[in-house]
Amino acid sequence: MLKIDLTGRRALVAGVADDAGYGFAIAKALAEAGATVSVGTWPPALNIFRNLLERGKMNESLRMADGGTLAFEKIYPLDAAYDKLDDAPADIRENKRYKELGDFSIEGLARRIAEDFGSGSLDIVVHSLANGPEVKKPLLETSRAGYLAAVGISAYSLTSMVRALAPLTRPGGSFCSLTYMASERVIPGYGGGMSSAKAALESDTRVLAFEAGRKHGVRVNTISAGPLASRAASAIGIIEKMVEYCRANSALPEAVTAEDVGHTAAFLASPLAAGITGATVYVDKGYHSMGMAVPS
Ligand SMILES: NC(=O)c1ccc[n+]([C@@H]2O[C@H](COP(=O)([O-])OP(=O)(O)OC[C@H]3O[C@@H](n4cnc5c(N)ncnc54)[C@H](O)[C@@H]3O)[C@@H](O)[C@H]2O)c1
């Protein structure tokens, strides 16, 4: 039988702090396929996430198909706004949520993984994080600082992660990120430079697939996912409307689920997808191919 088998593979999913988003569903799908999964969690959300886990609030979501429980191999602090610890300003490094965490930068994450497991220990890296401090502002009203923060955290971080983590991968290594159709079509309300960040992320996926493919033999893809009422998406303020609009107007009139995206990510990470790199893969029930709203 042809199946997604990630037994013996080690994965890192960056951007997990609860069980409501795409990162969690991807982590679970990778584990269901047999991979060992660590996560990278944004320091301001780290304590809440650890509490949710320790108090059993996520037990139901952590239950696996075989009756076992998903257990993360490691939970690493990660602020993807910083490539090196020195890049973080003093007020961040001294902030109570960051102070005791050691090196929470992208290079720090790579160093910790190398210390914990050795170099040549990683197979799958998922970038499932985004942040646009001015996401509620139209692009026309977005400040330069807000725009650059959105692009830095949500797009450049992928380049930085490929640079830092690709050298740690074993043959067959795979990177995947999450993008959104606002990169190529206007989604009113998805502001603050987040649409620009997603356009950059998709372009970078192609260039990184070439550069890191030649240098390290890894594959780099991105999943263009339909709307989901995750914690991050709820910050946009109109996510319920976006979900309902897409459900009503997609080729398949259903809302996309986090599991749909998790399963695609597991496939892309697997040897079954050995020929796929530099691709933007739509997981949106076919919404991207529609050209007109469906009369209700
Ligand atoms: N939810 C949607 O409708 C939708 C649609 C398409 C694509 N996506 C993308 O999916 C990815 C995951 O988002 P989600 O919607 O599942 O929400 P989510 O809240 O589950 O994930 C976003 C994560 O990013 C983390 N984060 C924010 N700033 C960070 C930083 N500086 N460093 C490290 N981590 C940071 C947050 O703590 C959170 O865990 C994002 O790239 C998002 O743009 C989401």
Coordinates of C-alpha atoms and ligand atoms in Angstrom, one line a residue:
M1 CA 0.0 0.0 0.0
L2 CA 1.2 3.5 -0.8
K3 CA 1.1 5.5 2.4
I4 CA 2.6 8.6 4.0
D5 CA 5.2 7.1 6.2
L6 CA 7.4 9.6 8.2
T7 CA 8.7 7.0 10.7
G8 CA 12.1 7.9 11.9
R9 CA 11.8 11.5 10.7
R10 CA 12.2 14.5 13.0
A11 CA 10.1 17.6 12.4
L12 CA 10.1 21.2 13.7
V13 CA 6.9 23.2 13.4
A14 CA 7.4 26.9 14.1
G15 CA 4.3 28.8 15.1
V16 CA 2.3 26.6 17.5
A17 CA 0.9 28.0 20.7
D18 CA -2.6 26.4 20.9
D19 CA -4.6 23.7 19.2
A20 CA -6.7 26.1 17.0
G21 CA -4.3 26.9 14.1
Y22 CA -2.7 25.3 11.1
G23 CA 0.6 24.7 12.9
F24 CA -1.0 22.4 15.4
A25 CA -2.9 20.5 12.8
I26 CA 0.3 20.0 10.8
A27 CA 2.2 18.9 13.9
K28 CA -0.5 16.3 14.5
A29 CA -0.6 15.1 11.0
L30 CA 3.2 14.7 10.9
A31 CA 3.0 12.7 14.2
E32 CA 0.1 10.6 12.8
A33 CA 2.4 9.7 9.9
G34 CA 5.1 8.6 12.4
A35 CA 7.4 11.7 12.7
T36 CA 8.8 13.0 16.0
V37 CA 7.6 16.6 16.3
S38 CA 9.1 19.6 18.2
V39 CA 7.5 23.0 18.1
G40 CA 8.8 26.6 18.1
T41 CA 6.6 28.9 20.2
W42 CA 6.5 32.7 20.4
P43 CA 7.7 33.8 23.9
P44 CA 4.7 35.9 24.7
A45 CA 2.5 32.8 24.1
L46 CA 4.8 30.3 25.7
N47 CA 3.5 30.2 29.3
I48 CA -0.1 30.0 28.2
F49 CA 0.8 27.2 25.8
R50 CA 2.7 25.2 28.5
N51 CA -0.3 25.8 30.9
L52 CA -2.8 24.5 28.4
L53 CA -0.7 21.4 28.0
E54 CA 0.1 20.8 31.7
R55 CA -3.6 21.4 32.8
G56 CA -4.8 18.9 30.2
K57 CA -6.9 21.5 28.3
M58 CA -5.6 20.2 25.0
N59 CA -6.0 16.5 25.8
E60 CA -8.8 15.9 23.3
S61 CA -6.9 17.6 20.4
L62 CA -3.7 15.7 21.3
R63 CA -5.4 12.3 21.0
M64 CA -4.1 10.4 18.1
A65 CA -5.9 8.0 15.8
D66 CA -4.3 5.0 17.4
G67 CA -5.5 6.1 20.9
G68 CA -2.1 7.4 21.9
T69 CA -1.3 11.0 22.8
L70 CA 0.7 13.5 20.8
A71 CA 3.8 14.5 22.8
F72 CA 6.1 17.2 21.5
E73 CA 9.7 16.2 21.7
K74 CA 10.8 19.7 22.6
I75 CA 9.1 23.1 22.9
Y76 CA 11.6 25.8 21.8
P77 CA 11.1 29.5 22.5
L78 CA 11.3 31.3 19.1
D79 CA 10.8 34.9 18.1
A80 CA 11.2 34.8 14.4
A81 CA 11.6 38.6 14.3
Y82 CA 15.3 38.0 15.3
D83 CA 18.0 36.2 13.4
K84 CA 20.5 36.5 16.3
L85 CA 19.9 37.3 19.9
D86 CA 21.9 40.5 19.5
D87 CA 19.3 41.7 17.0
A88 CA 16.6 41.8 19.8
P89 CA 16.4 45.2 21.5
A90 CA 17.2 45.4 25.2
D91 CA 13.6 46.0 26.2
I92 CA 12.7 42.6 24.6
R93 CA 15.6 40.7 26.1
E94 CA 14.8 42.1 29.5
N95 CA 11.1 41.6 29.2
K96 CA 9.8 39.1 31.8
R97 CA 8.5 36.8 29.1
Y98 CA 11.8 36.6 27.4
K99 CA 14.4 37.0 30.1
E100 CA 14.8 33.4 31.3
L101 CA 14.5 31.8 27.9
G102 CA 18.1 31.9 26.6
D103 CA 18.6 32.4 22.9
F104 CA 15.1 32.7 21.4
S105 CA 16.3 33.9 17.9
I106 CA 16.3 31.8 14.8
E107 CA 20.1 31.1 15.0
G108 CA 19.5 30.2 18.7
L109 CA 16.9 27.7 17.7
A110 CA 19.3 26.1 15.2
R111 CA 22.0 25.9 17.8
R112 CA 19.7 24.3 20.3
I113 CA 18.5 21.7 17.8
A114 CA 22.1 20.9 16.9
E115 CA 23.0 20.6 20.7
D116 CA 20.0 18.4 21.4
F117 CA 20.1 16.1 18.5
G118 CA 23.3 16.8 16.5
S119 CA 23.6 18.2 13.1
G120 CA 22.1 15.9 10.5
S121 CA 19.1 15.4 12.8
L122 CA 16.3 17.2 11.1
D123 CA 14.0 16.2 8.2
I124 CA 11.0 18.5 8.2
V125 CA 10.6 22.2 8.9
V126 CA 7.3 23.9 8.9
H127 CA 7.0 27.7 9.0
S128 CA 3.5 28.4 10.3
L129 CA 3.8 31.9 11.7
A130 CA 2.8 35.4 10.7
N131 CA 2.4 38.7 12.4
G132 CA 1.4 42.1 11.1
P133 CA 1.1 44.7 13.9
E134 CA -1.0 46.9 11.6
V135 CA -3.0 44.2 9.9
K136 CA -6.3 46.0 10.6
K137 CA -5.1 49.1 8.7
P138 CA -5.5 49.4 4.9
L139 CA -2.2 49.2 3.1
L140 CA -2.7 52.9 2.2
E141 CA -2.6 53.8 5.9
T142 CA 0.1 51.4 7.0
S143 CA 3.3 52.9 8.4
R144 CA 6.7 51.9 7.0
A145 CA 7.5 50.4 10.3
G146 CA 4.3 48.3 10.4
Y147 CA 4.8 47.2 6.8
L148 CA 8.5 46.2 7.3
A149 CA 7.6 44.3 10.6
A150 CA 4.9 42.3 8.7
V151 CA 7.3 41.4 5.9
G152 CA 10.2 40.8 8.3
I153 CA 8.3 38.5 10.7
S154 CA 6.0 36.8 8.2
A155 CA 8.3 36.4 5.1
Y156 CA 12.0 37.1 5.8
S157 CA 11.8 34.7 8.7
L158 CA 11.4 31.8 6.2
T159 CA 14.7 32.8 4.4
S160 CA 16.4 33.0 7.8
M161 CA 15.1 29.6 8.9
V162 CA 16.1 27.9 5.7
R163 CA 19.6 29.4 6.1
A164 CA 19.9 28.3 9.7
L165 CA 18.2 25.0 9.6
A166 CA 18.9 23.5 6.1
P167 CA 22.5 22.7 7.2
L168 CA 21.0 20.5 9.9
T169 CA 18.8 18.4 7.6
R170 CA 19.3 14.9 6.4
P171 CA 18.9 13.9 2.7
G172 CA 15.3 14.4 1.6
G173 CA 14.8 17.4 3.9
S174 CA 11.7 19.5 3.3
F175 CA 10.6 23.0 4.2
C176 CA 7.0 24.2 4.0
S177 CA 5.3 27.5 4.9
L178 CA 1.7 28.8 5.0
T179 CA 0.6 31.5 2.7
Y180 CA -2.7 33.1 1.8
M181 CA -4.3 34.1 -1.5
A182 CA -4.2 37.8 -0.5
S183 CA -0.8 37.7 -2.0
E184 CA -2.3 37.7 -5.5
R185 CA -5.9 38.9 -5.2
V186 CA -7.2 41.8 -3.2
I187 CA -8.8 40.7 0.1
P188 CA -10.3 43.9 1.7
G189 CA -9.4 43.9 5.4
Y190 CA -6.1 41.9 5.1
G191 CA -4.0 44.9 5.6
G192 CA -0.8 46.2 7.3
G193 CA 1.4 44.9 4.5
M194 CA 0.4 41.3 5.2
S195 CA -0.6 40.9 1.6
S196 CA 2.8 42.1 0.6
A197 CA 4.4 39.7 3.1
K198 CA 2.6 36.7 1.6
A199 CA 3.6 37.8 -2.0
A200 CA 7.2 37.9 -0.8
L201 CA 6.8 34.5 0.9
E202 CA 5.6 32.9 -2.3
S203 CA 8.4 34.4 -4.4
D204 CA 11.0 33.5 -1.8
T205 CA 9.7 29.9 -1.8
R206 CA 10.7 29.6 -5.5
V207 CA 14.1 31.2 -5.1
L208 CA 14.9 29.2 -1.9
A209 CA 13.8 26.0 -3.6
F210 CA 16.5 26.7 -6.2
E211 CA 19.2 28.0 -3.9
A212 CA 18.8 25.7 -0.9
G213 CA 17.9 22.8 -3.3
R214 CA 21.3 23.2 -5.0
K215 CA 23.2 23.9 -1.8
H216 CA 21.6 21.5 0.7
G217 CA 19.3 19.2 -1.3
V218 CA 16.2 20.3 0.5
R219 CA 12.7 21.0 -1.0
V220 CA 10.8 24.3 -0.2
N221 CA 7.1 24.6 -0.8
T222 CA 4.2 26.7 0.5
I223 CA 0.6 25.9 1.1
S224 CA -2.0 28.6 0.2
A225 CA -4.6 27.8 2.7
G226 CA -8.2 28.9 2.8
P227 CA -9.5 30.9 5.8
L228 CA -9.6 29.4 9.2
A229 CA -10.7 31.0 12.5
S230 CA -7.4 30.5 14.2
R231 CA -6.1 32.8 17.0
A232 CA -4.0 34.8 14.6
A233 CA -6.7 35.1 12.0
S234 CA -9.2 36.3 14.5
A235 CA -7.0 39.3 15.0
I236 CA -8.0 40.4 11.5
G237 CA -11.5 41.0 12.8
I238 CA -13.4 39.6 9.8
I239 CA -12.4 36.0 9.8
E240 CA -15.9 34.5 10.3
K241 CA -17.1 36.5 7.2
M242 CA -14.1 35.3 5.2
V243 CA -14.8 31.6 6.2
E244 CA -18.4 31.9 5.3
Y245 CA -17.8 33.7 2.0
C246 CA -15.3 31.1 0.9
R247 CA -17.5 28.3 1.9
A248 CA -20.4 29.7 -0.1
N249 CA -18.3 30.5 -3.2
S250 CA -15.7 27.7 -3.5
A251 CA -15.8 24.9 -6.1
L252 CA -16.5 22.6 -3.2
P253 CA -19.0 24.4 -1.0
E254 CA -17.4 23.5 2.3
A255 CA -15.1 25.3 4.7
V256 CA -11.5 24.2 4.5
T257 CA -10.4 22.4 7.7
A258 CA -7.1 22.5 9.6
E259 CA -6.9 18.7 9.0
D260 CA -7.1 19.3 5.2
V261 CA -4.0 21.5 5.5
G262 CA -2.3 19.1 7.9
H263 CA -2.7 16.2 5.5
T264 CA -1.3 18.2 2.6
A265 CA 1.7 19.3 4.7
A266 CA 2.4 15.7 5.7
F267 CA 2.3 14.6 2.0
L268 CA 4.6 17.5 0.9
A269 CA 7.1 16.5 3.7
S270 CA 7.0 12.8 2.6
P271 CA 9.1 11.0 0.0
L272 CA 5.9 10.8 -2.1
A273 CA 6.4 14.5 -2.9
A274 CA 10.1 14.1 -3.8
G275 CA 9.4 15.8 -7.1
I276 CA 7.6 18.8 -5.7
T277 CA 9.6 21.9 -4.8
G278 CA 9.2 25.7 -5.3
A279 CA 5.4 25.2 -5.5
T280 CA 2.5 27.1 -4.0
V281 CA -0.1 24.4 -3.3
Y282 CA -3.7 25.5 -2.8
V283 CA -5.7 23.9 0.0
D284 CA -8.9 26.0 -0.3
K285 CA -11.6 23.7 -1.7
G286 CA -10.9 25.3 -5.1
Y287 CA -11.8 28.9 -4.1
H288 CA -8.7 30.2 -5.9
S289 CA -10.0 29.0 -9.3
M290 CA -13.4 30.8 -9.1
G291 CA -13.9 34.1 -11.0
M292 CA -17.3 35.1 -9.8
A293 CA -19.3 34.8 -6.6
V294 CA -22.1 32.2 -6.7
P295 CA -25.6 33.6 -6.5
S296 CA -27.1 32.5 -3.2
Ligands
LIG1 N1 -6.0 31.2 9.5 C1 -6.1 31.6 8.2 O1 -7.2 31.9 7.7 C2 -4.9 31.4 7.3 C3 -5.1 31.3 5.9 C4 -4.0 31.2 5.1 C5 -2.7 31.2 5.7 N2 -2.6 31.2 7.0 C6 -1.2 31.2 7.6 O2 -1.1 30.1 8.5 C7 0.0 30.4 9.3 C8 -0.4 30.0 10.8 O3 -1.4 30.9 11.2 P1 -2.8 30.4 11.8 O4 -3.9 31.2 11.2 O5 -2.9 29.0 11.8 O6 -2.7 31.1 13.3 P2 -2.0 30.6 14.6 O7 -2.3 31.7 15.6 O8 -2.2 29.2 15.0 O9 -0.4 30.7 14.2 C9 0.3 31.9 14.2 C10 1.5 31.7 15.1 O10 2.5 32.7 14.9 C11 3.1 32.9 16.1 N3 3.9 34.1 16.0 C12 3.5 35.4 15.9 N4 4.5 36.2 15.9 C13 5.6 35.5 16.0 C14 7.0 35.7 16.0 N5 7.5 37.0 16.0 N6 7.9 34.7 16.2 C15 7.4 33.4 16.3 N7 6.1 33.1 16.2 C16 5.2 34.1 16.1 C17 1.9 33.0 17.1 O11 2.3 32.9 18.4 C18 1.1 31.8 16.6 O12 1.4 30.6 17.3 C19 0.4 31.8 9.2 O13 1.5 32.0 8.3 C20 -0.9 32.4 8.5 O14 -0.7 33.6 7.8 C21 -3.7 31.4 7.9

